[in-house]
GROMACS .gro file of C-alpha atoms in nm:
model
  204
    1MET     CA    1   0.000   0.000   0.000
    2SER     CA    2   0.145   0.333  -0.101
    3ARG     CA    3   0.236   0.618   0.128
    4LEU     CA    4   0.172   0.981   0.049
    5ALA     CA    5   0.329   1.245   0.264
    6LYS     CA    6   0.380   1.617   0.285
    7ALA     CA    7   0.531   1.633   0.631
    8GLY     CA    8   0.350   1.343   0.793
    9ILE     CA    9   0.255   1.003   0.657
   10VAL     CA   10  -0.056   0.976   0.443
   11THR     CA   11  -0.201   0.643   0.338
   12LEU     CA   12  -0.346   0.620  -0.012
   13VAL     CA   13  -0.582   0.333  -0.080
   14THR     CA   14  -0.836   0.259  -0.352
   15VAL     CA   15  -1.191   0.199  -0.235
   16SER     CA   16  -1.544   0.126  -0.346
   17VAL     CA   17  -1.866   0.211  -0.166
   18SER     CA   18  -2.121  -0.021  -0.010
   19ALA     CA   19  -2.445   0.031   0.176
   20THR     CA   20  -2.255  -0.008   0.501
   21SER     CA   21  -2.100   0.335   0.453
   22ALA     CA   22  -2.423   0.484   0.582
   23GLN     CA   23  -2.363   0.317   0.918
   24ALA     CA   24  -2.086   0.565   0.990
   25PHE     CA   25  -2.339   0.850   0.981
   26ALA     CA   26  -2.674   0.919   1.141
   27ALA     CA   27  -2.999   0.855   0.953
   28SER     CA   28  -3.093   1.120   0.698
   29PRO     CA   29  -3.381   1.362   0.762
   30ALA     CA   30  -3.628   1.461   0.492
   31GLU     CA   31  -3.392   1.693   0.303
   32GLY     CA   32  -3.059   1.520   0.297
   33SER     CA   33  -2.861   1.421   0.600
   34SER     CA   34  -2.775   1.657   0.883
   35ALA     CA   35  -2.493   1.420   0.984
   36ARG     CA   36  -2.208   1.546   0.770
   37GLY     CA   37  -1.840   1.474   0.781
   38PRO     CA   38  -1.524   1.475   0.570
   39VAL     CA   39  -1.541   1.295   0.240
   40THR     CA   40  -1.245   1.077   0.337
   41GLY     CA   41  -1.439   0.911   0.617
   42ALA     CA   42  -1.730   0.818   0.389
   43ALA     CA   43  -1.524   0.589   0.168
   44VAL     CA   44  -1.525   0.220   0.262
   45GLN     CA   45  -1.420  -0.126   0.136
   46PRO     CA   46  -1.064  -0.079   0.014
   47LEU     CA   47  -0.983  -0.260  -0.307
   48SER     CA   48  -0.652  -0.427  -0.381
   49ALA     CA   49  -0.346  -0.218  -0.303
   50ALA     CA   50  -0.216  -0.347  -0.637
   51GLU     CA   51  -0.448  -0.104  -0.816
   52VAL     CA   52  -0.287   0.189  -0.638
   53ALA     CA   53   0.058   0.048  -0.708
   54ASP     CA   54  -0.033   0.015  -1.075
   55LEU     CA   55  -0.137   0.382  -1.090
   56GLU     CA   56   0.191   0.483  -0.931
   57ARG     CA   57   0.387   0.263  -1.170
   58ARG     CA   58   0.216   0.406  -1.478
   59TYR     CA   59   0.198   0.767  -1.360
   60PRO     CA   60   0.492   0.826  -1.123
   61GLU     CA   61   0.495   1.203  -1.170
   62LYS     CA   62   0.126   1.230  -1.083
   63ALA     CA   63   0.179   1.021  -0.770
   64LYS     CA   64   0.476   1.238  -0.673
   65ARG     CA   65   0.268   1.554  -0.716
   66LEU     CA   66  -0.005   1.415  -0.493
   67ARG     CA   67   0.249   1.332  -0.225
   68GLN     CA   68   0.338   1.700  -0.221
   69THR     CA   69  -0.026   1.816  -0.223
   70VAL     CA   70  -0.227   1.614   0.027
   71SER     CA   71  -0.274   1.748   0.378
   72THR     CA   72  -0.018   1.667   0.645
   73GLY     CA   73  -0.121   1.373   0.862
   74ALA     CA   74  -0.453   1.314   0.685
   75GLU     CA   75  -0.555   0.985   0.530
   76ALA     CA   76  -0.598   1.031   0.156
   77VAL     CA   77  -0.821   0.780  -0.021
   78ALA     CA   78  -0.819   0.716  -0.397
   79VAL     CA   79  -1.161   0.633  -0.541
   80LYS     CA   80  -1.379   0.617  -0.847
   81ILE     CA   81  -1.686   0.838  -0.791
   82VAL     CA   82  -1.983   0.677  -0.968
   83ASN     CA   83  -2.322   0.841  -1.019
   84VAL     CA   84  -2.594   0.616  -0.877
   85ASN     CA   85  -2.845   0.715  -1.146
   86SER     CA   86  -2.628   0.668  -1.454
   87GLY     CA   87  -2.363   0.425  -1.335
   88LYS     CA   88  -2.103   0.649  -1.498
   89CYS     CA   89  -1.783   0.783  -1.345
   90LEU     CA   90  -1.713   1.141  -1.247
   91ALA     CA   91  -1.429   1.262  -1.468
   92ILE     CA   92  -1.262   1.572  -1.602
   93GLY     CA   93  -1.351   1.626  -1.967
   94SER     CA   94  -1.085   1.492  -2.206
   95SER     CA   95  -0.870   1.419  -1.898
   96SER     CA   96  -0.769   1.784  -1.910
   97THR     CA   97  -0.512   1.916  -1.665
   98ALA     CA   98  -0.616   2.279  -1.725
   99GLN     CA   99  -0.766   2.502  -1.459
  100GLY     CA  100  -1.137   2.549  -1.516
  101ALA     CA  101  -1.191   2.222  -1.703
  102HIS     CA  102  -1.541   2.097  -1.628
  103ALA     CA  103  -1.632   1.780  -1.443
  104ILE     CA  104  -1.849   1.543  -1.643
  105GLN     CA  105  -1.967   1.183  -1.630
  106TRP     CA  106  -1.833   0.913  -1.860
  107ASP     CA  107  -1.831   0.537  -1.891
  108CYS     CA  108  -1.594   0.406  -1.627
  109ILE     CA  109  -1.251   0.319  -1.769
  110ALA     CA  110  -1.030   0.117  -1.538
  111SER     CA  111  -0.704   0.262  -1.667
  112SER     CA  112  -0.805   0.630  -1.676
  113PRO     CA  113  -0.635   0.852  -1.413
  114GLY     CA  114  -0.878   1.129  -1.508
  115GLN     CA  115  -1.151   0.925  -1.339
  116VAL     CA  116  -0.957   0.870  -1.018
  117TRP     CA  117  -1.017   1.111  -0.731
  118VAL     CA  118  -0.824   1.151  -0.408
  119LEU     CA  119  -1.036   1.226  -0.101
  120ASP     CA  120  -0.832   1.436   0.141
  121GLY     CA  121  -1.035   1.548   0.439
  122TYR     CA  122  -1.295   1.784   0.293
  123HIS     CA  123  -1.116   1.814  -0.042
  124ILE     CA  124  -1.149   1.609  -0.360
  125LEU     CA  125  -0.848   1.613  -0.594
  126ASN     CA  126  -0.827   1.475  -0.945
  127TYR     CA  127  -0.546   1.220  -0.969
  128ASN     CA  128  -0.462   1.314  -1.327
  129SER     CA  129  -0.437   1.691  -1.283
  130GLY     CA  130  -0.370   1.729  -0.911
  131LEU     CA  131  -0.637   2.003  -0.907
  132TYR     CA  132  -0.930   2.040  -0.669
  133LEU     CA  133  -1.297   1.973  -0.743
  134ALA     CA  134  -1.474   2.306  -0.697
  135ILE     CA  135  -1.781   2.505  -0.790
  136GLY     CA  136  -1.698   2.775  -1.041
  137SER     CA  137  -1.650   3.123  -0.887
  138SER     CA  138  -1.770   2.975  -0.555
  139SER     CA  139  -2.123   3.027  -0.686
  140THR     CA  140  -2.421   2.951  -0.464
  141GLU     CA  141  -2.662   2.926  -0.758
  142ASN     CA  142  -2.840   2.613  -0.876
  143GLY     CA  143  -2.682   2.487  -1.197
  144ALA     CA  144  -2.332   2.624  -1.132
  145HIS     CA  145  -2.082   2.385  -1.288
  146ALA     CA  146  -1.832   2.171  -1.102
  147LEU     CA  147  -1.479   2.214  -1.232
  148GLN     CA  148  -1.117   2.170  -1.129
  149TRP     CA  149  -0.897   2.447  -0.993
  150SER     CA  150  -0.573   2.492  -0.805
  151TYR     CA  151  -0.594   2.528  -0.428
  152THR     CA  152  -0.746   2.855  -0.306
  153GLY     CA  153  -0.850   2.773   0.051
  154SER     CA  154  -1.211   2.868  -0.023
  155ASN     CA  155  -1.514   2.670   0.090
  156GLY     CA  156  -1.611   2.638  -0.275
  157GLN     CA  157  -1.344   2.366  -0.288
  158ARG     CA  158  -1.463   2.184   0.024
  159TRP     CA  159  -1.719   1.904   0.032
  160TYR     CA  160  -1.919   1.726   0.298
  161ALA     CA  161  -2.026   1.363   0.279
  162ASP     CA  162  -2.340   1.235   0.447
  163GLY     CA  163  -2.486   0.891   0.514
  164ASP     CA  164  -2.698   0.892   0.198
  165ARG     CA  165  -2.419   0.903  -0.063
  166HIS     CA  166  -2.436   1.278  -0.124
  167LEU     CA  167  -2.147   1.518  -0.180
  168ILE     CA  168  -2.242   1.864  -0.052
  169ASN     CA  169  -2.052   2.182  -0.130
  170MET     CA  170  -1.952   2.358   0.191
  171ASN     CA  171  -1.989   2.706   0.043
  172SER     CA  172  -2.331   2.675  -0.120
  173ASP     CA  173  -2.482   2.388   0.081
  174LYS     CA  174  -2.592   2.243  -0.253
  175TYR     CA  175  -2.552   1.888  -0.380
  176LEU     CA  176  -2.318   1.759  -0.650
  177ALA     CA  177  -2.541   1.624  -0.927
  178ILE     CA  178  -2.555   1.537  -1.295
  179GLY     CA  179  -2.766   1.788  -1.484
  180SER     CA  180  -3.124   1.672  -1.551
  181SER     CA  181  -3.023   1.331  -1.409
  182SER     CA  182  -2.880   1.255  -1.753
  183THR     CA  183  -2.740   0.912  -1.829
  184GLU     CA  184  -2.541   1.035  -2.131
  185ASN     CA  185  -2.164   1.045  -2.160
  186GLY     CA  186  -2.038   1.401  -2.131
  187ALA     CA  187  -2.325   1.530  -1.916
  188HIS     CA  188  -2.195   1.799  -1.684
  189ALA     CA  189  -2.166   1.776  -1.308
  190LEU     CA  190  -2.318   2.074  -1.129
  191GLN     CA  191  -2.467   2.175  -0.797
  192TRP     CA  192  -2.837   2.178  -0.715
  193SER     CA  193  -3.063   2.204  -0.414
  194TYR     CA  194  -3.162   1.872  -0.258
  195THR     CA  195  -3.413   1.677  -0.470
  196GLY     CA  196  -3.383   1.322  -0.336
  197SER     CA  197  -3.301   1.188  -0.684
  198ASN     CA  198  -3.029   0.935  -0.757
  199GLY     CA  199  -2.872   1.192  -0.987
  200GLN     CA  200  -2.744   1.351  -0.665
  201ARG     CA  201  -2.607   1.028  -0.518
  202TRP     CA  202  -2.260   0.887  -0.567
  203ASN     CA  203  -2.090   0.557  -0.496
  204TYR     CA  204  -1.725   0.585  -0.396
   0.00000   0.00000   0.00000
């Protein structure tokens, strides 16, 4: 199992979600869950450490960059983030490494680092770019797009997890979703008020 460190030791593992993840959080009230915590703690069921080792073997520079980025002493968890409604993976369009590139959904591809995300406390980093999942301009509006950006320290780059497989932006208090609950490749990820739909739920 790999080690990521800035000043302390950070463990990077690859995980998948199961229904048991909800047990770590209180039951959800009518509009989402009031029991919120860091995204790192919501990820369960580690997969083989060989998958992480394979990523590091194929993309050593990306792994090195993450070692220099993740928070000191935190446990960083590498995941695929899969929309419950569509079964597609959260990704950065065209595996771009550019600031401002939009987050989309796409068929899950095992070998794609653009579909791997590193959960680091309340932050979500793209493995391929090393940039942070954020809401553009720290908007609080419904429909504002999710994108990647370098670290700013703003709450627009911080996310809560709850016991019902939601990812909630700390700045806007809105839910990461796929627009119109689309099942199409390339559909954009955005934020929206709680609806209860599976388009706002994610397995990771």
